[in-house]
Amino acid sequence: MAKPVTITDVQVILTQPGKSRLAIVKVTTSEPGLYGLGCATFTQRIFAVAAAIERHLRPFLLGRDVDRIEEIWNMSMAHGYWRNGPVLNNAISGVDQALWDIKGKRAGMPVYDLLGGKSREAAHVYVHADGGSKEEVAENVRAYMARGFRYIRLQLGGYGGKGSPMIKPKGAPPGAYFDPRDYARRTLEMIAFVRGEIGDQVELLHDIHERLAPIQAAQFAKDVEGFKLFFLEDALAPEDIAWFRMIRAQCATPLAMGELFNNPHEWQTLIQERLIDFIRMHISQMGGITPARNVAIFADMYGVRTAWHGPSDTSPVGHAANLQLDLWHPNFGIQEWYRPSELDYAIFPGLPVVEDGYLYANDKPGLGIDIDEELAAKYPCQDIVEDWTQTRLPDGSPARP
Ligand code: MG
């Protein structure tokens, strides 16, 4: 038997070419020139992920056989005894995606071929149209339509809306305030307006981003039903998923859920009871391609489609991994897309491109993406205390962002 190719180093590359701080894992091997890349981006706790990789995973992984992805994934998860969680899952994802990249490079195949081959040539994407007024949102939708996009998410003033009139109590602390009732009312009005303006030519989506109380979310899902959204996203917080049964019993608005999930218990029941239509984990947050592959197959058995999370806090390497899955699994639904900058394309050669609303892979072996480490180093991660996640209700109490 040939001598195995082994892991000789596991490095974390931190870079911030835009708003989001990104963590990329580079696994180097005993074969000269052979390495793989993976996304480990948990942007709000980026340095904790880096420490988990450098201090805990790296020493445990050195010398292991790069071919044994399954065994390495399971042992990486169990070896710390306490499992799951966003920091550990993202750290494991960085290694897992890099090992799939390496396996593809060794086989001379893109990852979608390792998974079973293409079901489609390109992946339909949706993009975000935000605006300060319903007229501005409609204008942005038209601009996207002119560029060939056919799936467009509508938001009025960001998550939870902005600019609601509200009376705060004396001494209310600073924060990102929003009023759930006003947000729901104005958003329904905006969706009705946009649908009236553009007709049925494109699919519309909306993200509640867990900003409503469960019963308010149920009302919203019912009220929006007639506008035939492609899906309504994160109607509930992960802590409230039992309420999906009630929403499902009330209306046929398609439901998408999952970007915050990091434990299999969070998605098993939703899929088995067919309480949602689209499962949309953040692939690095769930631990990489290996668990995402399992969930895609599991969801397919229940008629649930995928819509993997893909905003700017998924790294370009993570987007390349999303696309490999999208092209392969038969139950693909839609891919969220963030419109990368020219700098993103310069730092990450091979980052997928969109044409006429479709995302295309370059069909190179592995994930098909690389990193210019020198250029990435010119954009180091900044120390940031996020403001937008310091979310508050009108009386000043903390809310989920
Ligand atoms: Mg979302």
Coordinates of C-alpha atoms and ligand atoms in Angstrom, one line a residue:
M1 CA 0.0 0.0 0.0
A2 CA 1.2 3.5 -0.8
K3 CA 2.4 5.6 2.1
P4 CA -0.5 8.0 3.2
V5 CA -0.3 11.7 2.6
T6 CA -0.3 13.3 6.0
I7 CA -1.1 16.7 7.6
T8 CA 2.1 18.6 8.2
D9 CA 0.6 22.0 9.3
V10 CA -2.7 23.7 10.0
Q11 CA -2.6 27.5 9.8
V12 CA -5.2 30.1 10.3
I13 CA -5.2 33.1 7.9
L14 CA -7.2 36.0 9.3
T15 CA -8.1 38.8 6.9
Q16 CA -10.6 41.6 6.6
P17 CA -10.9 42.9 3.1
G18 CA -14.4 44.4 3.8
K19 CA -16.8 44.7 6.7
S20 CA -16.5 41.1 7.8
R21 CA -13.5 39.5 9.5
L22 CA -12.7 36.2 7.8
A23 CA -10.9 33.1 9.0
I24 CA -9.4 30.7 6.5
V25 CA -7.7 27.5 7.4
K26 CA -4.9 26.2 5.3
V27 CA -3.9 22.6 5.8
T28 CA -0.6 21.7 4.3
T29 CA 0.5 18.1 3.5
S30 CA 3.5 15.8 3.2
E31 CA 3.1 16.0 -0.6
P32 CA 5.1 19.0 -1.8
G33 CA 2.8 21.8 -3.0
L34 CA -0.4 20.1 -2.0
Y35 CA -2.6 22.1 0.4
G36 CA -6.3 22.7 1.1
L37 CA -8.4 25.7 2.2
G38 CA -11.5 25.8 4.4
C39 CA -13.8 28.5 5.9
A40 CA -13.8 28.9 9.7
T41 CA -15.5 32.3 9.7
F42 CA -17.4 33.2 12.9
T43 CA -16.9 36.8 12.3
Q44 CA -18.1 38.1 15.7
R45 CA -15.7 35.7 17.6
I46 CA -13.0 35.3 15.1
F47 CA -10.0 35.2 17.5
A48 CA -11.7 32.5 19.6
V49 CA -12.0 30.3 16.5
A50 CA -8.3 31.0 15.6
A51 CA -7.2 29.9 19.1
A52 CA -9.4 26.7 19.0
I53 CA -7.6 25.7 15.7
E54 CA -4.1 26.7 16.6
R55 CA -4.0 25.6 20.2
H56 CA -6.4 22.6 20.2
L57 CA -7.0 21.1 16.7
R58 CA -3.6 21.6 15.2
P59 CA -1.6 19.5 17.7
F60 CA -4.2 16.8 17.5
L61 CA -4.2 16.7 13.7
L62 CA -0.5 16.8 12.8
G63 CA 0.6 13.6 11.1
R64 CA -2.9 12.3 10.4
D65 CA -3.9 10.8 7.0
V66 CA -5.6 13.4 4.8
D67 CA -7.8 10.8 3.2
R68 CA -9.7 10.0 6.4
I69 CA -12.1 12.9 6.4
E70 CA -15.0 11.1 8.1
E71 CA -12.8 9.8 10.9
I72 CA -11.0 13.1 11.4
W73 CA -14.4 15.0 11.5
N74 CA -15.9 12.6 14.1
M75 CA -12.8 12.5 16.2
S76 CA -12.3 16.3 16.1
M77 CA -15.9 16.7 17.4
A78 CA -15.6 14.0 20.1
H79 CA -12.1 14.6 21.2
G80 CA -12.9 17.7 23.3
Y81 CA -15.6 15.7 25.0
W82 CA -17.9 18.9 25.0
R83 CA -19.2 19.0 21.5
N84 CA -20.8 21.5 19.0
G85 CA -21.1 25.2 19.5
P86 CA -20.2 27.9 17.1
V87 CA -16.5 28.2 18.0
L88 CA -15.7 24.5 17.8
N89 CA -17.9 23.8 14.7
N90 CA -16.3 26.7 12.8
A91 CA -12.8 25.4 13.7
I92 CA -13.7 21.9 12.6
S93 CA -15.2 23.3 9.4
G94 CA -12.0 25.0 8.4
V95 CA -10.2 21.7 8.6
D96 CA -13.0 19.7 7.0
Q97 CA -13.4 21.9 4.0
A98 CA -9.6 22.0 3.5
L99 CA -9.5 18.1 3.6
W100 CA -12.3 18.0 0.9
D101 CA -10.3 20.5 -1.1
I102 CA -7.2 18.3 -0.8
K103 CA -9.1 15.1 -1.7
G104 CA -10.5 16.8 -4.8
K105 CA -7.0 18.0 -5.8
R106 CA -5.6 14.5 -5.4
A107 CA -8.4 13.0 -7.4
G108 CA -8.3 15.7 -10.1
M109 CA -12.0 16.3 -9.4
P110 CA -14.1 19.2 -8.2
V111 CA -15.8 18.4 -4.8
Y112 CA -19.2 18.1 -6.4
D113 CA -17.9 15.1 -8.4
L114 CA -16.6 13.5 -5.2
L115 CA -20.1 14.0 -3.7
G116 CA -21.9 12.3 -6.6
G117 CA -21.7 14.6 -9.6
K118 CA -23.6 17.6 -10.9
S119 CA -27.4 17.8 -10.8
R120 CA -27.2 21.3 -12.5
E121 CA -24.8 23.5 -14.3
A122 CA -25.2 26.5 -12.1
A123 CA -27.0 27.6 -8.9
H124 CA -29.8 30.1 -8.8
V125 CA -29.0 32.9 -6.4
Y126 CA -30.9 35.5 -4.4
V127 CA -29.6 39.0 -3.6
H128 CA -30.6 41.6 -1.0
A129 CA -32.6 44.7 -1.9
D130 CA -32.8 47.0 1.1
G131 CA -34.2 50.5 1.1
G132 CA -35.2 53.3 3.5
S133 CA -38.7 53.5 1.9
K134 CA -41.0 51.1 0.0
E135 CA -40.3 53.2 -3.2
E136 CA -36.6 52.8 -2.7
V137 CA -36.9 49.0 -2.2
A138 CA -38.9 48.8 -5.5
E139 CA -36.3 50.8 -7.3
N140 CA -33.5 48.5 -6.1
V141 CA -35.5 45.4 -7.1
R142 CA -35.9 46.8 -10.6
A143 CA -32.1 47.5 -10.7
Y144 CA -31.4 43.9 -9.8
M145 CA -34.0 42.6 -12.4
A146 CA -32.2 44.6 -15.0
R147 CA -29.0 42.8 -14.1
G148 CA -30.7 39.4 -14.6
F149 CA -31.5 38.5 -10.9
R150 CA -34.8 36.6 -10.5
Y151 CA -34.8 36.0 -6.7
I152 CA -34.7 39.1 -4.6
R153 CA -34.9 39.5 -0.8
L154 CA -36.7 42.7 0.4
Q155 CA -35.8 44.5 3.6
L156 CA -37.0 47.9 4.7
G157 CA -34.4 49.8 6.7
G158 CA -32.3 46.7 7.7
Y159 CA -33.4 43.9 10.1
G160 CA -36.3 44.9 12.2
G161 CA -36.7 48.1 10.3
K162 CA -35.2 51.5 11.3
G163 CA -36.7 54.8 12.2
S164 CA -39.8 53.6 14.0
P165 CA -41.2 56.3 16.2
M166 CA -40.9 55.1 19.8
I167 CA -41.0 56.4 23.3
K168 CA -38.1 55.1 25.4
P169 CA -38.0 55.1 29.2
K170 CA -35.8 57.7 30.9
G171 CA -32.2 56.5 31.2
A172 CA -32.6 54.0 28.3
P173 CA -29.1 52.8 27.3
P174 CA -27.7 53.3 23.8
G175 CA -28.3 50.5 21.3
A176 CA -29.8 49.4 18.0
Y177 CA -33.5 49.9 18.9
F178 CA -36.4 48.6 16.9
D179 CA -40.2 48.3 17.4
P180 CA -41.5 44.8 16.4
R181 CA -45.0 45.9 15.8
D182 CA -44.1 48.8 13.6
Y183 CA -41.6 46.8 11.7
A184 CA -44.2 44.1 10.9
R185 CA -46.8 46.6 9.8
R186 CA -44.4 48.7 7.6
T187 CA -42.8 45.6 6.1
L188 CA -46.2 44.1 5.0
E189 CA -47.0 47.4 3.4
M190 CA -43.7 47.4 1.6
I191 CA -44.0 43.9 0.3
A192 CA -47.6 44.6 -0.9
F193 CA -46.3 47.7 -2.7
V194 CA -43.3 46.0 -4.4
R195 CA -45.5 43.1 -5.5
G196 CA -48.0 45.6 -6.9
E197 CA -45.2 47.5 -8.7
I198 CA -43.4 44.6 -10.3
G199 CA -46.1 41.9 -10.6
D200 CA -45.2 38.3 -10.6
Q201 CA -42.0 38.5 -12.8
V202 CA -39.6 37.6 -10.0
E203 CA -39.5 35.7 -6.7
L204 CA -39.5 37.8 -3.6
L205 CA -38.1 36.8 -0.2
H206 CA -38.0 38.3 3.3
D207 CA -36.0 37.7 6.4
I208 CA -37.7 38.4 9.8
H209 CA -34.3 37.7 11.4
E210 CA -36.0 36.5 14.6
R211 CA -37.2 40.0 15.4
L212 CA -40.8 39.1 16.2
A213 CA -42.4 37.3 19.2
P214 CA -43.6 33.8 18.0
I215 CA -47.3 34.8 17.8
Q216 CA -46.4 38.0 15.9
A217 CA -44.4 35.9 13.5
A218 CA -47.4 33.6 13.0
Q219 CA -49.6 36.6 12.2
F220 CA -47.0 37.9 9.8
A221 CA -46.7 34.6 8.0
K222 CA -50.5 34.5 7.5
D223 CA -50.7 38.2 6.5
V224 CA -48.0 37.8 3.8
E225 CA -49.3 34.6 2.4
G226 CA -51.2 36.2 -0.5
F227 CA -48.0 37.9 -1.9
K228 CA -46.5 34.4 -2.5
L229 CA -43.0 34.8 -1.2
F230 CA -40.4 32.3 -2.4
F231 CA -39.7 32.0 1.4
L232 CA -40.0 33.7 4.7
E233 CA -36.7 33.4 6.6
D234 CA -36.0 33.0 10.3
A235 CA -39.6 33.7 11.4
L236 CA -38.6 32.3 14.8
A237 CA -35.4 32.2 16.9
P238 CA -33.8 28.7 17.3
E239 CA -35.0 28.8 20.9
D240 CA -38.6 29.0 19.7
I241 CA -38.7 26.4 16.9
A242 CA -41.5 24.4 18.5
W243 CA -43.8 27.2 17.4
F244 CA -43.2 26.2 13.7
R245 CA -46.0 23.6 14.2
M246 CA -48.4 26.4 14.9
I247 CA -47.3 28.6 11.9
R248 CA -47.5 25.6 9.6
A249 CA -51.0 24.8 10.7
Q250 CA -52.1 28.4 9.9
C251 CA -50.7 29.1 6.4
A252 CA -48.8 28.0 3.3
T253 CA -46.1 30.7 3.4
P254 CA -42.9 28.8 2.5
L255 CA -40.5 28.8 5.5
A256 CA -36.7 28.8 5.6
M257 CA -34.7 28.3 8.8
G258 CA -31.3 27.3 10.1
E259 CA -28.5 29.8 9.8
L260 CA -27.9 29.9 13.6
F261 CA -28.1 26.1 14.0
N262 CA -25.1 24.2 15.3
N263 CA -26.6 21.1 16.8
P264 CA -28.4 18.3 15.0
H265 CA -31.2 18.4 17.5
E266 CA -32.1 21.8 16.0
W267 CA -32.9 20.5 12.5
Q268 CA -33.9 16.9 12.9
T269 CA -37.6 17.5 14.0
L270 CA -38.1 20.5 11.6
I271 CA -37.2 18.2 8.7
Q272 CA -38.9 15.0 9.8
E273 CA -42.2 16.8 10.6
R274 CA -41.9 18.8 7.4
L275 CA -42.3 22.0 9.4
I276 CA -40.1 24.1 7.0
D277 CA -39.5 24.2 3.3
F278 CA -35.8 25.2 3.2
I279 CA -33.0 24.3 5.5
R280 CA -30.3 26.9 5.4
M281 CA -27.4 26.3 7.7
H282 CA -24.2 28.4 7.7
I283 CA -21.9 25.6 6.5
S284 CA -19.0 26.5 8.8
Q285 CA -21.3 27.0 11.7
M286 CA -22.5 23.4 11.4
G287 CA -19.0 22.0 11.0
G288 CA -18.3 21.9 7.3
I289 CA -19.1 20.0 4.1
T290 CA -19.3 16.6 5.9
P291 CA -22.3 17.4 8.1
A292 CA -23.9 19.6 5.3
R293 CA -23.7 16.6 2.9
N294 CA -25.5 14.5 5.5
V295 CA -28.2 17.1 6.1
A296 CA -28.8 17.6 2.4
I297 CA -29.4 13.9 1.9
F298 CA -31.6 13.7 5.0
A299 CA -33.7 16.7 3.9
D300 CA -34.1 15.3 0.4
M301 CA -35.9 12.3 1.9
Y302 CA -38.5 14.6 3.4
G303 CA -38.9 17.0 0.4
V304 CA -37.1 19.8 2.1
R305 CA -34.8 21.9 -0.1
T306 CA -31.6 23.7 0.7
A307 CA -30.8 27.4 0.9
W308 CA -27.3 27.6 2.5
H309 CA -26.5 30.8 4.3
G310 CA -24.3 33.0 2.1
P311 CA -23.9 36.7 3.2
S312 CA -20.6 38.6 3.4
D313 CA -19.7 36.9 6.7
T314 CA -19.3 33.6 4.9
S315 CA -15.8 33.8 3.5
P316 CA -15.2 33.4 -0.3
V317 CA -13.8 29.9 0.5
G318 CA -17.1 29.2 2.3
H319 CA -19.0 30.5 -0.8
A320 CA -17.0 28.1 -3.0
A321 CA -17.9 25.2 -0.6
N322 CA -21.6 26.2 -0.7
L323 CA -21.6 26.1 -4.5
Q324 CA -20.0 22.7 -4.6
L325 CA -22.9 21.4 -2.5
D326 CA -25.5 23.4 -4.6
L327 CA -24.3 21.9 -7.8
W328 CA -24.5 18.3 -6.5
H329 CA -27.5 17.7 -4.3
P330 CA -30.8 17.1 -6.1
N331 CA -32.9 19.0 -3.5
F332 CA -31.1 22.4 -4.0
G333 CA -33.5 25.3 -3.6
I334 CA -31.6 28.6 -3.8
Q335 CA -28.2 30.1 -2.9
E336 CA -27.9 33.4 -1.0
W337 CA -25.3 35.6 -2.7
Y338 CA -23.4 38.7 -1.4
R339 CA -21.9 40.3 -4.5
P340 CA -18.1 40.3 -3.7
S341 CA -15.8 43.3 -4.2
E342 CA -13.0 43.4 -6.7
L343 CA -10.6 43.1 -3.7
D344 CA -12.4 39.9 -2.7
Y345 CA -11.8 38.5 -6.2
A346 CA -8.1 39.6 -6.0
I347 CA -7.4 38.0 -2.6
F348 CA -9.4 34.8 -3.5
P349 CA -8.7 33.7 -7.1
G350 CA -11.4 31.3 -8.3
L351 CA -14.2 32.9 -6.2
P352 CA -17.4 31.9 -8.1
V353 CA -19.0 34.4 -10.5
V354 CA -22.7 35.2 -11.2
E355 CA -24.1 35.6 -14.7
D356 CA -27.8 36.1 -15.4
G357 CA -28.7 35.2 -11.8
Y358 CA -26.8 32.0 -11.9
L359 CA -23.7 31.2 -9.8
Y360 CA -21.0 29.2 -11.7
A361 CA -18.1 27.1 -10.5
N362 CA -14.8 27.1 -12.4
D363 CA -14.7 23.2 -12.4
K364 CA -11.1 23.1 -11.1
P365 CA -10.2 20.2 -8.7
G366 CA -11.2 20.6 -5.1
L367 CA -13.1 23.7 -4.1
G368 CA -11.6 25.6 -7.0
I369 CA -10.5 28.6 -4.9
D370 CA -7.1 29.9 -3.7
I371 CA -5.8 32.7 -1.5
D372 CA -3.2 35.4 -2.2
E373 CA -1.7 35.3 1.3
E374 CA 0.5 38.4 0.8
L375 CA -2.5 40.5 -0.3
A376 CA -4.7 39.1 2.5
A377 CA -2.0 40.1 5.0
K378 CA -2.4 43.7 3.9
Y379 CA -5.9 43.7 5.3
P380 CA -5.6 42.4 8.9
C381 CA -8.6 41.8 11.1
Q382 CA -9.6 44.8 13.2
D383 CA -10.7 44.7 16.9
I384 CA -14.4 45.5 16.6
V385 CA -17.2 45.8 19.2
E386 CA -20.3 45.2 16.9
D387 CA -23.1 47.8 17.3
W388 CA -25.8 46.2 15.1
T389 CA -26.0 43.2 17.4
Q390 CA -26.6 45.3 20.5
T391 CA -30.3 45.1 19.7
R392 CA -33.0 46.5 22.0
L393 CA -36.8 46.7 22.2
P394 CA -38.4 50.1 22.7
D395 CA -38.3 49.8 26.6
G396 CA -34.5 49.2 26.3
S397 CA -34.5 45.4 27.0
P398 CA -32.0 43.3 25.0
A399 CA -33.4 41.5 22.0
R400 CA -32.0 39.0 19.5
P401 CA -30.3 40.6 16.5
Ligands
MG1 MG -30.8 35.4 7.4

